[in-house]
CSV table of C-alpha atoms in Angstrom, one decimal:
chain,number,residue,atom,x,y,z
A,1,MET,CA,0.0,0.0,0.1
A,2,ALA,CA,1.3,3.5,-1.1
A,3,GLU,CA,2.2,5.9,1.7
A,4,ALA,CA,-0.8,8.1,2.8
A,5,LYS,CA,-0.7,11.6,1.4
A,6,SER,CA,-4.1,12.7,2.8
A,7,LEU,CA,-5.8,12.3,6.2
A,8,GLY,CA,-9.4,12.8,7.1
A,9,VAL,CA,-10.2,13.3,10.9
A,10,VAL,CA,-13.8,13.2,12.1
A,11,GLY,CA,-14.5,14.9,15.3
A,12,SER,CA,-12.8,18.3,16.3
A,13,GLY,CA,-12.6,17.9,19.8
A,14,GLN,CA,-9.4,17.6,21.9
A,15,MET,CA,-8.4,14.3,20.3
A,16,GLY,CA,-9.5,15.1,16.8
A,17,SER,CA,-8.0,18.4,16.6
A,18,GLY,CA,-4.7,17.0,18.0
A,19,ILE,CA,-4.6,14.1,15.4
A,20,ALA,CA,-5.3,16.6,12.5
A,21,GLN,CA,-2.6,18.9,13.9
A,22,LEU,CA,-0.1,15.8,13.7
A,23,GLY,CA,-1.0,15.1,10.3
A,24,ALA,CA,-0.6,18.6,9.1
A,25,MET,CA,2.7,18.8,10.9
A,26,HIS,CA,4.2,15.6,9.2
A,27,GLY,CA,3.3,16.8,5.5
A,28,LEU,CA,-0.3,15.3,5.0
A,29,HIS,CA,-3.1,17.2,3.6
A,30,VAL,CA,-5.9,17.1,6.3
A,31,TRP,CA,-9.6,17.6,6.3
A,32,LEU,CA,-11.0,18.0,9.9
A,33,LEU,CA,-14.7,17.3,9.8
A,34,ASP,CA,-17.2,18.2,12.4
A,35,THR,CA,-21.0,18.9,12.1
A,36,ASP,CA,-20.8,21.7,14.6
A,37,PRO,CA,-19.2,24.8,13.1
A,38,THR,CA,-18.5,26.3,16.5
A,39,ALA,CA,-16.5,23.2,17.4
A,40,LEU,CA,-14.4,23.7,14.1
A,41,CYS,CA,-13.8,27.3,14.9
A,42,ARG,CA,-12.6,26.1,18.4
A,43,ALA,CA,-10.4,23.5,17.0
A,44,ASN,CA,-8.9,26.2,14.4
A,45,LYS,CA,-7.8,28.3,17.4
A,46,SER,CA,-6.6,25.5,19.3
A,47,ILE,CA,-4.4,24.0,16.6
A,48,SER,CA,-3.1,27.5,15.9
A,49,SER,CA,-2.2,28.2,19.5
A,50,SER,CA,-0.7,24.8,19.9
A,51,LEU,CA,1.6,25.1,16.8
A,52,GLN,CA,2.7,28.5,17.8
A,53,ARG,CA,3.9,27.1,21.2
A,54,PHE,CA,5.9,24.6,19.3
A,55,VAL,CA,7.5,27.6,17.6
A,56,SER,CA,8.1,29.4,20.8
A,57,LYS,CA,9.9,26.5,22.2
A,58,GLY,CA,12.1,26.1,19.1
A,59,GLN,CA,10.6,22.7,18.2
A,60,ILE,CA,9.4,23.8,14.7
A,61,SER,CA,10.2,26.9,12.6
A,62,GLN,CA,7.7,29.6,11.8
A,63,ALA,CA,7.7,28.5,8.1
A,64,ALA,CA,6.9,25.0,9.2
A,65,CYS,CA,3.9,26.2,11.4
A,66,THR,CA,2.6,28.2,8.5
A,67,GLU,CA,3.0,25.3,6.0
A,68,ALA,CA,1.2,23.1,8.4
A,69,LEU,CA,-1.9,25.5,8.8
A,70,GLY,CA,-1.9,25.7,5.0
A,71,ARG,CA,-2.4,22.0,4.8
A,72,LEU,CA,-5.4,21.8,7.1
A,73,LYS,CA,-8.9,22.4,5.8
A,74,TYR,CA,-12.0,22.5,8.1
A,75,THR,CA,-15.3,21.1,6.9
A,76,SER,CA,-18.8,20.0,7.9
A,77,ASN,CA,-19.4,18.3,4.6
A,78,ILE,CA,-18.4,14.4,4.8
A,79,ASP,CA,-18.2,14.3,1.1
A,80,GLU,CA,-15.0,16.2,1.2
A,81,LEU,CA,-13.5,12.9,2.6
A,82,ARG,CA,-13.9,11.2,-0.7
A,83,SER,CA,-10.3,11.4,-1.6
A,84,ALA,CA,-8.6,10.9,1.7
A,85,ASP,CA,-6.2,8.1,1.8
A,86,PHE,CA,-6.5,7.5,5.6
A,87,ILE,CA,-9.4,8.4,7.9
A,88,VAL,CA,-9.4,8.6,11.8
A,89,GLU,CA,-12.6,8.9,13.7
A,90,ALA,CA,-12.4,10.6,17.2
A,91,ILE,CA,-16.1,11.1,17.9
A,92,VAL,CA,-18.1,10.2,21.0
A,93,GLU,CA,-17.2,6.9,22.7
A,94,SER,CA,-20.5,5.2,21.6
A,95,GLU,CA,-20.4,1.9,19.6
A,96,ASP,CA,-23.8,2.7,17.8
A,97,VAL,CA,-22.7,6.3,16.9
A,98,LYS,CA,-19.4,5.1,15.7
A,99,LYS,CA,-21.0,2.3,13.6
A,100,LYS,CA,-23.4,4.7,11.8
A,101,LEU,CA,-20.3,6.9,11.0
A,102,PHE,CA,-18.4,3.9,9.6
A,103,ILE,CA,-21.4,2.9,7.5
A,104,GLU,CA,-21.4,6.4,6.0
A,105,LEU,CA,-17.6,6.4,5.5
A,106,ASP,CA,-17.7,3.1,3.8
A,107,LYS,CA,-20.2,4.4,1.3
A,108,ILE,CA,-18.4,7.7,0.3
A,109,THR,CA,-14.7,7.0,0.7
A,110,LYS,CA,-12.5,5.4,-2.0
A,111,SER,CA,-12.1,1.7,-1.9
A,112,SER,CA,-8.5,1.8,-1.0
A,113,ALA,CA,-9.0,4.1,2.0
A,114,ILE,CA,-8.3,2.8,5.6
A,115,LEU,CA,-10.9,3.4,8.3
A,116,ALA,CA,-9.4,3.9,11.7
A,117,SER,CA,-11.0,4.4,15.1
A,118,ASN,CA,-9.4,6.3,17.9
A,119,THR,CA,-11.6,4.5,20.3
A,120,SER,CA,-10.0,3.5,23.6
A,121,SER,CA,-12.3,0.6,24.5
A,122,ILE,CA,-14.7,-0.5,21.8
A,123,SER,CA,-14.3,-3.6,19.7
A,124,ILE,CA,-12.7,-2.9,16.4
A,125,THR,CA,-14.2,-6.2,15.0
A,126,ARG,CA,-17.8,-4.9,15.8
A,127,LEU,CA,-17.1,-1.5,14.1
A,128,ALA,CA,-15.6,-3.2,11.2
A,129,SER,CA,-18.6,-5.4,10.8
A,130,ALA,CA,-20.6,-2.4,9.9
A,131,THR,CA,-18.6,-1.8,6.8
A,132,SER,CA,-17.9,-3.7,3.5
A,133,ARG,CA,-14.2,-3.6,4.0
A,134,PRO,CA,-13.5,-5.1,7.4
A,135,CYS,CA,-9.9,-5.8,6.4
A,136,GLN,CA,-9.3,-2.2,6.1
A,137,VAL,CA,-10.6,-1.2,9.5
A,138,ILE,CA,-8.2,-0.8,12.5
A,139,GLY,CA,-8.0,0.6,16.0
A,140,MET,CA,-5.4,3.6,16.2
A,141,HIS,CA,-5.8,4.8,19.7
A,142,PHE,CA,-3.8,8.3,20.4
A,143,MET,CA,-3.1,9.4,23.8
A,144,ASN,CA,-4.2,12.7,25.0
A,145,PRO,CA,-3.0,15.3,23.8
A,146,PRO,CA,-1.8,13.7,20.5
A,147,PRO,CA,0.8,16.2,19.5
A,148,ILE,CA,2.6,15.6,22.9
A,149,MET,CA,2.1,12.1,24.0
A,150,LYS,CA,4.5,9.7,22.6
A,151,LEU,CA,2.3,6.5,22.3
A,152,VAL,CA,-0.1,5.0,19.8
A,153,GLU,CA,-1.9,1.8,20.7
A,154,ILE,CA,-2.7,-0.3,17.6
A,155,VAL,CA,-5.7,-2.6,17.7
A,156,ARG,CA,-6.4,-5.2,14.9
A,157,GLY,CA,-9.8,-6.5,14.3
A,158,ALA,CA,-10.5,-10.2,13.5
A,159,ASP,CA,-10.3,-9.3,9.8
A,160,THR,CA,-7.7,-6.5,9.7
A,161,SER,CA,-5.2,-7.3,7.1
A,162,ASP,CA,-1.5,-7.2,7.4
A,163,GLU,CA,-1.4,-4.5,4.7
A,164,THR,CA,-3.8,-2.4,6.8
A,165,PHE,CA,-1.7,-3.0,10.0
A,166,HIS,CA,1.6,-2.1,8.3
A,167,ALA,CA,0.0,1.1,6.8
A,168,THR,CA,-1.2,2.2,10.1
A,169,LYS,CA,2.1,1.4,11.9
A,170,ALA,CA,3.9,3.3,9.1
A,171,LEU,CA,1.7,6.4,9.7
A,172,ALA,CA,2.3,6.3,13.4
A,173,GLU,CA,6.1,6.0,12.9
A,174,ARG,CA,5.7,9.1,10.6
A,175,PHE,CA,4.3,10.9,13.4
A,176,HIS,CA,7.3,9.7,15.6
A,177,LYS,CA,5.3,7.8,18.0
A,178,THR,CA,6.1,4.7,20.0
A,179,ILE,CA,3.7,1.7,19.1
A,180,ILE,CA,2.2,-1.0,21.2
A,181,CYS,CA,-0.1,-3.6,19.7
A,182,SER,CA,-3.2,-5.0,21.6
A,183,GLN,CA,-5.6,-7.8,20.9
A,184,ASP,CA,-9.2,-6.7,20.3
A,185,TYR,CA,-10.4,-7.1,23.9
A,186,SER,CA,-12.5,-4.4,25.7
A,187,GLY,CA,-10.3,-1.6,27.1
A,188,PHE,CA,-7.3,-2.8,25.1
A,189,ILE,CA,-4.0,-2.3,27.1
A,190,VAL,CA,-3.9,1.2,28.5
A,191,ASN,CA,-7.5,1.8,29.6
A,192,ARG,CA,-7.9,-2.0,30.8
A,193,ILE,CA,-5.2,-0.9,33.4
A,194,LEU,CA,-5.9,2.9,33.9
A,195,MET,CA,-9.7,3.0,34.0
A,196,PRO,CA,-10.2,0.5,36.9
A,197,MET,CA,-7.6,2.6,38.8
A,198,ILE,CA,-9.5,5.7,38.3
A,199,ASN,CA,-12.7,4.0,39.3
A,200,GLU,CA,-11.1,2.7,42.4
A,201,ALA,CA,-10.0,6.3,43.2
A,202,PHE,CA,-13.7,7.4,43.0
A,203,PHE,CA,-14.7,4.5,45.3
A,204,THR,CA,-12.0,5.7,47.8
A,205,LEU,CA,-13.5,9.2,47.7
A,206,TYR,CA,-17.1,7.8,47.7
A,207,THR,CA,-16.6,5.8,50.8
A,208,GLY,CA,-14.9,8.5,52.6
A,209,VAL,CA,-11.5,6.9,52.9
A,210,ALA,CA,-9.7,10.3,52.1
A,211,THR,CA,-10.1,13.6,50.4
A,212,LYS,CA,-9.7,14.1,46.8
A,213,GLU,CA,-6.5,16.0,47.5
A,214,ASP,CA,-4.8,13.4,49.5
A,215,ILE,CA,-6.0,10.6,47.1
A,216,ASP,CA,-4.2,12.5,44.2
A,217,THR,CA,-1.1,13.6,46.4
A,218,GLY,CA,-0.8,10.0,47.5
A,219,MET,CA,-0.6,8.7,43.8
A,220,LYS,CA,1.5,11.4,42.7
A,221,LEU,CA,4.1,11.2,45.5
A,222,GLY,CA,3.7,7.6,46.4
A,223,THR,CA,3.9,6.1,43.0
A,224,ASN,CA,5.5,8.9,41.0
A,225,HIS,CA,2.5,9.5,38.7
A,226,PRO,CA,2.5,13.0,37.1
A,227,MET,CA,-1.1,13.4,37.9
A,228,GLY,CA,-3.4,12.0,40.5
A,229,PRO,CA,-6.2,9.7,39.3
A,230,LEU,CA,-9.0,12.1,40.0
A,231,GLU,CA,-7.1,15.1,38.5
A,232,LEU,CA,-6.4,12.8,35.4
A,233,ALA,CA,-10.0,11.9,35.2
A,234,ASP,CA,-11.1,15.5,35.1
A,235,PHE,CA,-8.5,15.9,32.2
A,236,ILE,CA,-10.0,13.0,30.3
A,237,GLY,CA,-13.6,13.7,30.9
A,238,LEU,CA,-15.6,12.0,33.5
A,239,ASP,CA,-18.1,11.1,30.8
A,240,VAL,CA,-15.5,9.4,28.8
A,241,CYS,CA,-14.3,7.5,31.9
A,242,LEU,CA,-17.7,6.3,32.6
A,243,SER,CA,-18.3,5.2,29.1
A,244,ILE,CA,-15.1,3.1,29.1
A,245,MET,CA,-16.1,1.6,32.5
A,246,LYS,CA,-19.4,0.5,31.1
A,247,VAL,CA,-17.7,-1.0,28.1
A,248,LEU,CA,-15.3,-2.8,30.4
A,249,HIS,CA,-18.2,-4.1,32.6
A,250,ALA,CA,-20.3,-5.3,29.7
A,251,GLY,CA,-17.3,-6.7,27.7
A,252,LEU,CA,-15.5,-8.6,30.5
A,253,GLY,CA,-18.4,-9.4,32.6
A,254,ASP,CA,-16.8,-8.8,36.0
A,255,SER,CA,-18.4,-6.9,38.8
A,256,LYS,CA,-15.0,-5.3,39.6
A,257,TYR,CA,-15.5,-3.2,36.4
A,258,ALA,CA,-18.8,-1.6,37.7
A,259,PRO,CA,-18.7,2.0,37.6
A,260,CYS,CA,-18.6,3.8,40.9
A,261,PRO,CA,-21.9,5.5,41.9
A,262,LEU,CA,-20.1,8.6,42.6
A,263,LEU,CA,-18.7,8.8,39.0
A,264,VAL,CA,-22.2,8.1,37.7
A,265,GLN,CA,-23.6,11.0,39.8
A,266,TYR,CA,-21.0,13.5,38.8
A,267,VAL,CA,-21.6,12.6,35.0
A,268,ASP,CA,-25.5,12.8,35.7
A,269,ALA,CA,-24.9,16.2,37.1
A,270,GLY,CA,-23.1,17.5,34.1
A,271,ARG,CA,-19.8,17.7,36.1
A,272,VAL,CA,-17.6,16.1,33.4
A,273,GLY,CA,-14.3,17.8,34.2
A,274,ARG,CA,-12.0,20.4,32.7
A,275,LYS,CA,-13.9,20.7,29.5
A,276,CYS,CA,-17.0,22.1,31.2
A,277,GLY,CA,-15.2,23.9,34.2
A,278,VAL,CA,-16.1,21.5,36.9
A,279,GLY,CA,-15.7,17.8,37.7
A,280,VAL,CA,-14.0,16.4,40.8
A,281,TYR,CA,-12.3,19.7,41.1
A,282,ASP,CA,-13.8,23.1,40.2
A,283,TYR,CA,-12.0,25.0,37.6
A,284,ARG,CA,-14.1,28.1,37.5
A,285,LYS,CA,-12.5,31.2,38.8
A,286,GLY,CA,-13.9,32.5,42.1
A,287,SER,CA,-15.9,29.4,42.8
A,288,GLU,CA,-16.3,27.7,46.1
A,289,PRO,CA,-14.5,24.3,46.4
A,290,ILE,CA,-16.8,21.4,45.9
A,291,LYS,CA,-17.1,18.8,48.4
A,292,ALA,CA,-17.8,15.3,47.6
A,293,SER,CA,-20.7,13.3,49.0
A,294,PRO,CA,-19.2,10.2,50.6
A,295,ARG,CA,-21.3,7.1,51.3
A,296,LEU,CA,-22.1,7.0,55.0
């Protein structure tokens, strides 16, 4: 398979915009697709600011920044992905929503295009089954934020071809990423380990074992983690954490993966983390600290 020259990214949130930025920085012509024009506007500003930070740190030149921005196109028209060699979806972590997108992409993209999912937990085999090209469907899970984090987790579905795997691996290497490969089981490698730890941190808060600050400080200083699990959950998004725990619980069938009621309560209340200004911690200026409601 020839080297990819163009990249389509579906979803302009933190992950999608980061993946699009990576592609543009490494010479690909990129279409960033989102049905929400406001989200595309935010992504444009975010990518421009991120590239300027790379310039200010001397990691890329101003000319390289300008060239990367020139390779990016923002669109709400899915038909513009028709000519893309490689497509990565980074939309909501819902199997049904992703399947509907894959059905649409399968219809409009060229027959040689690879369809990749940035899912962090959902079965690639099941996503691939929604298409007429399961051999060209693969998991390509970037870490957040994609331009900074060094890892890409590649997941082969039951029918993913060697050609698709090698093309995906080559693209990740072009982005200067370290690659790990997972079998197609719920949560793959990273989230199979990470999310139960975050969920247990919520249980520790829920049962009144310790404050959120002490839980996070304990894990940062006691295990040398750069962020505490509750702080990290806010960064990821509590809604995303909950979705992944539900996938783990359903897919692996073990009660140890049942989401903590406090995590469920926070998401039900709309407290999903940094992206909305409040989660476990309150990031709004001048607001009163939030106290958790421990189980008595």
